Coordinates of C-alpha atoms and ligand atoms in Angstrom, one line a residue:
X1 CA -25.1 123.3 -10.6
X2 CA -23.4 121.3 -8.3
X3 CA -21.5 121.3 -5.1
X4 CA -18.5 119.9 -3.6
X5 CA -16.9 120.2 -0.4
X6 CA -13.4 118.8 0.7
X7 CA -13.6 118.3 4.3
X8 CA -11.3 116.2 6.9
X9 CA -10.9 117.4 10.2
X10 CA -7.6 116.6 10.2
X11 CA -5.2 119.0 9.1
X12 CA -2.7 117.7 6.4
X13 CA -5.1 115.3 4.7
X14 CA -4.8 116.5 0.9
X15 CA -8.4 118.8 1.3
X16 CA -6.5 121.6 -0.9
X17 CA -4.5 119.9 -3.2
X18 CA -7.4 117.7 -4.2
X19 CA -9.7 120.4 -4.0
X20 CA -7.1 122.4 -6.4
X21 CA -6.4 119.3 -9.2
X22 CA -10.2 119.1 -9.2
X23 CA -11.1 122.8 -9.8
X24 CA -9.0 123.0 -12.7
X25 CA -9.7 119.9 -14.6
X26 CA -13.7 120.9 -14.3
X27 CA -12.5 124.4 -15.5
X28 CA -10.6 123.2 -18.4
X29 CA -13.1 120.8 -19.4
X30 CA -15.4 123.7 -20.3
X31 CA -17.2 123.8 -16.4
X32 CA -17.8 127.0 -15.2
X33 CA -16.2 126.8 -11.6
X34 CA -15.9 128.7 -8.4
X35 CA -13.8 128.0 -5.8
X36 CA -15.2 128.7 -2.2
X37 CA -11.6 129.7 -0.5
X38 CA -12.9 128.2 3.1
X39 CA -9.9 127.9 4.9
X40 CA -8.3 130.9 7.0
X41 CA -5.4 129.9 6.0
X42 CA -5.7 131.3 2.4
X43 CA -4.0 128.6 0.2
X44 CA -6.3 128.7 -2.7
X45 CA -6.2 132.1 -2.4
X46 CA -2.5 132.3 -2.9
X47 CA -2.5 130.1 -5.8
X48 CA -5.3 132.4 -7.4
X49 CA -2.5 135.2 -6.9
X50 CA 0.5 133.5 -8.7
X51 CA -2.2 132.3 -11.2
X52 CA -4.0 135.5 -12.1
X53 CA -7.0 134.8 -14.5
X54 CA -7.9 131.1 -15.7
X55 CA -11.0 130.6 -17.9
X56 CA -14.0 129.4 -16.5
X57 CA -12.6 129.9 -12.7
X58 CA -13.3 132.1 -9.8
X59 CA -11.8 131.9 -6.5
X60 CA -13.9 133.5 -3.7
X61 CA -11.7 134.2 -0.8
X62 CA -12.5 134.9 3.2
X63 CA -15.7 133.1 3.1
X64 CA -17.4 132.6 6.5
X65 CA -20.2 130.8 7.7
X66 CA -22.7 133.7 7.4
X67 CA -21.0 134.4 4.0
X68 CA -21.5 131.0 2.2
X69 CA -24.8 130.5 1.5
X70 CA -25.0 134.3 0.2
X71 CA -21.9 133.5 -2.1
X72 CA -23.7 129.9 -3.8
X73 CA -26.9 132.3 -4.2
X74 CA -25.3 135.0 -5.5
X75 CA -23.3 132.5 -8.3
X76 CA -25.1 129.9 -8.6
X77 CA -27.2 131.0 -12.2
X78 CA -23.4 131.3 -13.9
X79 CA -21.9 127.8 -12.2
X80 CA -21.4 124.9 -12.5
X81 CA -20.2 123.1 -10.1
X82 CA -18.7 125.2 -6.9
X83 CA -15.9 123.7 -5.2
X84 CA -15.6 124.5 -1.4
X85 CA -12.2 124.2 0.3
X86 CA -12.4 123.6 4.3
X87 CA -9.9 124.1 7.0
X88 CA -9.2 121.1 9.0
X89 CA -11.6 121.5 11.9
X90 CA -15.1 120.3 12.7
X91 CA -16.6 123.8 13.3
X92 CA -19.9 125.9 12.1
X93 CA -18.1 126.9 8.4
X94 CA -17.4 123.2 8.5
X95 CA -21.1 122.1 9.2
X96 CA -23.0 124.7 7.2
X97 CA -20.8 123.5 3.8
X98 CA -21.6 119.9 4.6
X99 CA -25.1 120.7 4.7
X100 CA -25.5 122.3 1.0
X101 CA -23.0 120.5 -0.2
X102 CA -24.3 117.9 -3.7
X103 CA -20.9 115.2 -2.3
X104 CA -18.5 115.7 -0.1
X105 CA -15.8 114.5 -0.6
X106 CA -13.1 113.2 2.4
X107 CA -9.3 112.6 1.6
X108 CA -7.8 110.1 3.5
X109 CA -3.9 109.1 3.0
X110 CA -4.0 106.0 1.8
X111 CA -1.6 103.8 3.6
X112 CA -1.7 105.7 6.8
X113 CA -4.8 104.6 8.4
X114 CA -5.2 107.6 10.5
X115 CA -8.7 108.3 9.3
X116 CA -9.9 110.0 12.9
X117 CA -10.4 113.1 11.2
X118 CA -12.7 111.6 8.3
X119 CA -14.7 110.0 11.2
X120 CA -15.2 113.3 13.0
X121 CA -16.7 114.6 9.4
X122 CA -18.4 110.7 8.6
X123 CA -20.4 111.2 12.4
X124 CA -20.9 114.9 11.4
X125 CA -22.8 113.7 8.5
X126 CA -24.3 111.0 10.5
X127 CA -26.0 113.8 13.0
X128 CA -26.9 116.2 10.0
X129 CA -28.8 113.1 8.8
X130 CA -30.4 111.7 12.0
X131 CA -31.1 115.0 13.5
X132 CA -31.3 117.2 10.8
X133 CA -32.8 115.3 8.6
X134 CA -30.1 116.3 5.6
X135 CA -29.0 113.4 3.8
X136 CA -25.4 114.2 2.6
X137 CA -23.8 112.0 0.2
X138 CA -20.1 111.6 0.5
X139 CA -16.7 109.5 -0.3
X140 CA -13.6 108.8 0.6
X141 CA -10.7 109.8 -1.8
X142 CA -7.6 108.0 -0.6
X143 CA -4.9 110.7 -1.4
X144 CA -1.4 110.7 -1.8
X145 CA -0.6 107.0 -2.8
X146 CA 2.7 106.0 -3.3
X147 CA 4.1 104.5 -6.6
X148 CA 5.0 101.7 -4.1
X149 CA 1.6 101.0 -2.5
X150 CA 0.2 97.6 -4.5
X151 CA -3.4 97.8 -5.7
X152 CA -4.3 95.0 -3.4
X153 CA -2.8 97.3 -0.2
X154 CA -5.4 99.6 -1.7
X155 CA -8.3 97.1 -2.2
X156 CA -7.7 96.2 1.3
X157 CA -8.4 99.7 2.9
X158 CA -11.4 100.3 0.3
X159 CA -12.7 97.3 1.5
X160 CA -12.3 97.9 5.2
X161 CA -14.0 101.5 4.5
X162 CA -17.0 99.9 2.5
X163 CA -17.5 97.4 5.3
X164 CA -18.3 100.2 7.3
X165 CA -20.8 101.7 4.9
X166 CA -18.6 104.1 3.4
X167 CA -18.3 104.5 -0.5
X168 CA -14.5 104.8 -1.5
X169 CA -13.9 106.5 -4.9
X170 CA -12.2 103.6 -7.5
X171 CA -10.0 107.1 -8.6
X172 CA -7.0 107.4 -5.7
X173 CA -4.7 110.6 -5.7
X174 CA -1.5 109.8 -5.8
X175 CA 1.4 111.7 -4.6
X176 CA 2.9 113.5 -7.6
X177 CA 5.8 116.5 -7.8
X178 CA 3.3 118.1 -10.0
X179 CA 0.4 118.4 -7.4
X180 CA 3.2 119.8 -4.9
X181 CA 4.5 122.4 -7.5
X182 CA 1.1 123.8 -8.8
X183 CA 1.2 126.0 -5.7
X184 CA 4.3 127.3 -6.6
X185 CA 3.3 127.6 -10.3
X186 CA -0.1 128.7 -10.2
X187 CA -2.6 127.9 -13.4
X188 CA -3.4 124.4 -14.3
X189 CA -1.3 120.9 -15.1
X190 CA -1.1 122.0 -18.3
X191 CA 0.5 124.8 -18.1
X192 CA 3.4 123.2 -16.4
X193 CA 6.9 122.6 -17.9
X194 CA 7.0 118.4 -18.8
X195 CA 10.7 118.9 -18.7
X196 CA 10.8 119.9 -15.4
X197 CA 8.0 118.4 -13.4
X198 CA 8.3 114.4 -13.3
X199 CA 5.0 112.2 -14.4
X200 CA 3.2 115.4 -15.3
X201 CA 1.4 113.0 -17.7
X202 CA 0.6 111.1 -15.4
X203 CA -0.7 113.0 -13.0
X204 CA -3.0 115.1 -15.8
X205 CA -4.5 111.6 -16.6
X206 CA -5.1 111.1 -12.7
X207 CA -7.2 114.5 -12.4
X208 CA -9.2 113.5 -15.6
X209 CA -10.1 110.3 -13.8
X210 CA -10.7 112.0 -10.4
X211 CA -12.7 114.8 -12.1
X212 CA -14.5 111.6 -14.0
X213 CA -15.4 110.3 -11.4
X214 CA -16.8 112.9 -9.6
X215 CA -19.0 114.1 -12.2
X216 CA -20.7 110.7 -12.4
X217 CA -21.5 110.5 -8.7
X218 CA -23.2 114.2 -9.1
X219 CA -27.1 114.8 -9.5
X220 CA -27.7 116.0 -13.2
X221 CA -28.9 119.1 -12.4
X222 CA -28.6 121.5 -16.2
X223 CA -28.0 125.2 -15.1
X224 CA -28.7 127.3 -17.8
X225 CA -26.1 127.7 -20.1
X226 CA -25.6 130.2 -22.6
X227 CA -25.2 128.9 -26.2
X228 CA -21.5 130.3 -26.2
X229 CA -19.1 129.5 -24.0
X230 CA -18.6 131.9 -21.4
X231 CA -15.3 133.3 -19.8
X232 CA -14.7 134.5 -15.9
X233 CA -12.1 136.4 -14.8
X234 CA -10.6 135.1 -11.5
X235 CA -11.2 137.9 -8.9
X236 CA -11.2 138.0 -5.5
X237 CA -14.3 138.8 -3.0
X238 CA -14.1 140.2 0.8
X239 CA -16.5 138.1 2.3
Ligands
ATP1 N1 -1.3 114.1 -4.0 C1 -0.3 114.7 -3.5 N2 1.0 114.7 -4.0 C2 2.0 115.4 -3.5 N3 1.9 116.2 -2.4 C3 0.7 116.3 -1.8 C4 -0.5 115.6 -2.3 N4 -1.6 115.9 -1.6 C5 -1.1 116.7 -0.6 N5 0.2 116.9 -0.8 C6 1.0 117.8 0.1 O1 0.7 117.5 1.5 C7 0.6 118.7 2.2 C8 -0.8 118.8 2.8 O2 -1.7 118.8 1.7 P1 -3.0 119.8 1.7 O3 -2.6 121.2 2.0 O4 -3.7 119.6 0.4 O5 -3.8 119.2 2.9 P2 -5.0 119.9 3.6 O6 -5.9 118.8 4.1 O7 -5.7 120.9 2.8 O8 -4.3 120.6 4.9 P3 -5.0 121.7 5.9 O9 -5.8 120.9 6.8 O10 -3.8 122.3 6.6 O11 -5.8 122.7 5.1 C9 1.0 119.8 1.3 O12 2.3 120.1 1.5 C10 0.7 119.3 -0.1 O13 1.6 119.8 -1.1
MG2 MG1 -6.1 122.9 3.1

């Protein structure tokens, strides 16, 4: 069991959508997942409503400070890996995820170079670890690159980021009509229309390398695992 929080105090930053793409590609690999909906403003949530039930995933909705480390407790014999999706703020749901969280994980947009939100989260972690005595380890995603951004553009901001200590994920995001339209869609990539959705390819390939990744920066931590493979419906929880 593992788990892994989105979190960027700045609202905007690709938290969701990168929370989302991840979610389902651990799901569809075979992961048993739960999504911890931490955001008041409900956007998992409403994908989980368009979706209705997708194997291996459960979205958990309204989840508060008080409620979250009740909801990992409560799931964690039957998961995987748990998947929490913060609101852009720097606030007690905010800290209490960061400090049970396996990685967290901060999108940054990668050719804007407003990363003032990431480093609210980056000295949040800082304190947990100093004061606290929680060490928390964490990356930056750089999310929504444009087909026009060149690799050494990229290099450049991963290597500004390292300087400072920071490991940057070698997987970016990039900004892809099919990310956008999953909302609207609900389920997975692959239950998206090719013909209508440009690059879907290409953007399945890019959640396979993010979800990778992600995996290999993760302790291996076995939960047990029935010998068949086991199906959850997606339901909803009050908190
Ligand atoms: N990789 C991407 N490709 C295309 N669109 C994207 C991508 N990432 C994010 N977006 C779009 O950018 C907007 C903000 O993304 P998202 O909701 O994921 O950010 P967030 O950090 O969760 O925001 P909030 O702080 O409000 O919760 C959304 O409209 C989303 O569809
Ligand atoms: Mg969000």
């Amino acid at each position: 069991m593992a788990i892994i929080s989105l979190a960027n105090a700045k609202g905007g930053a690709g938290k969701t959508t990168a929370a989302l793409i991840l979610a389902t590609e651990l799901a569809r690999q075979g992961n048993r997942v739960v999504i911890l909906d931490a955001d008041p403003q409900r956007w998992i949530t409403s994908w989980a409503d368009v979706t209705g039930k997708l194997d291996n995933l459960t979205v958990i909705s309204e989840v508060t400070a008080t409620s979250l480390p009740y909801h990992i407790l409560e799931m964690k014999a039957q998961t995987d890996y748990f998947v929490i999706d913060l609101a852009g703020a720097r606030d007690a749901l905010v800290t209490t995820a960061l400090g049970l969280s396996d990685h967290v994980l901060i999108p940054v947009q990668g050719c804007a170079m407003d990363a003032r939100g990431a480093a609210q989260i980056l000295d949040l972690i800082r304190l947990l670890q100093d004061k606290a005595g929680i060490a928390i380890q964490h990356s930056v995603v750089l999310t929504r690159v444009s087909a026009m951004v060149t690799t050494r553009a990229l290099s450049t901001v991963k290597a500004v980021l390292e300087a400072r200590g920071v490991n940057v994920l070698n997987t970016t995001i990039a900004e892809r009509a099919a990310f956008r339209d999953i909302f609207d869609c609900g389920g997975n990539l692959y239950g998206m229309d090719p013909a209508r959705i440009s690059n879907l390819d290409r953007a399945q390939e890019n959640a396979q390398a993010l979800a990778h990744e992600v995996m290999s920066l993760l302790p291996v931590r076995t939960s047990q695992r029935p010998q068949h493979r086991t199906f959850f419906r997606m339901g909803r929880r009050a908190a």
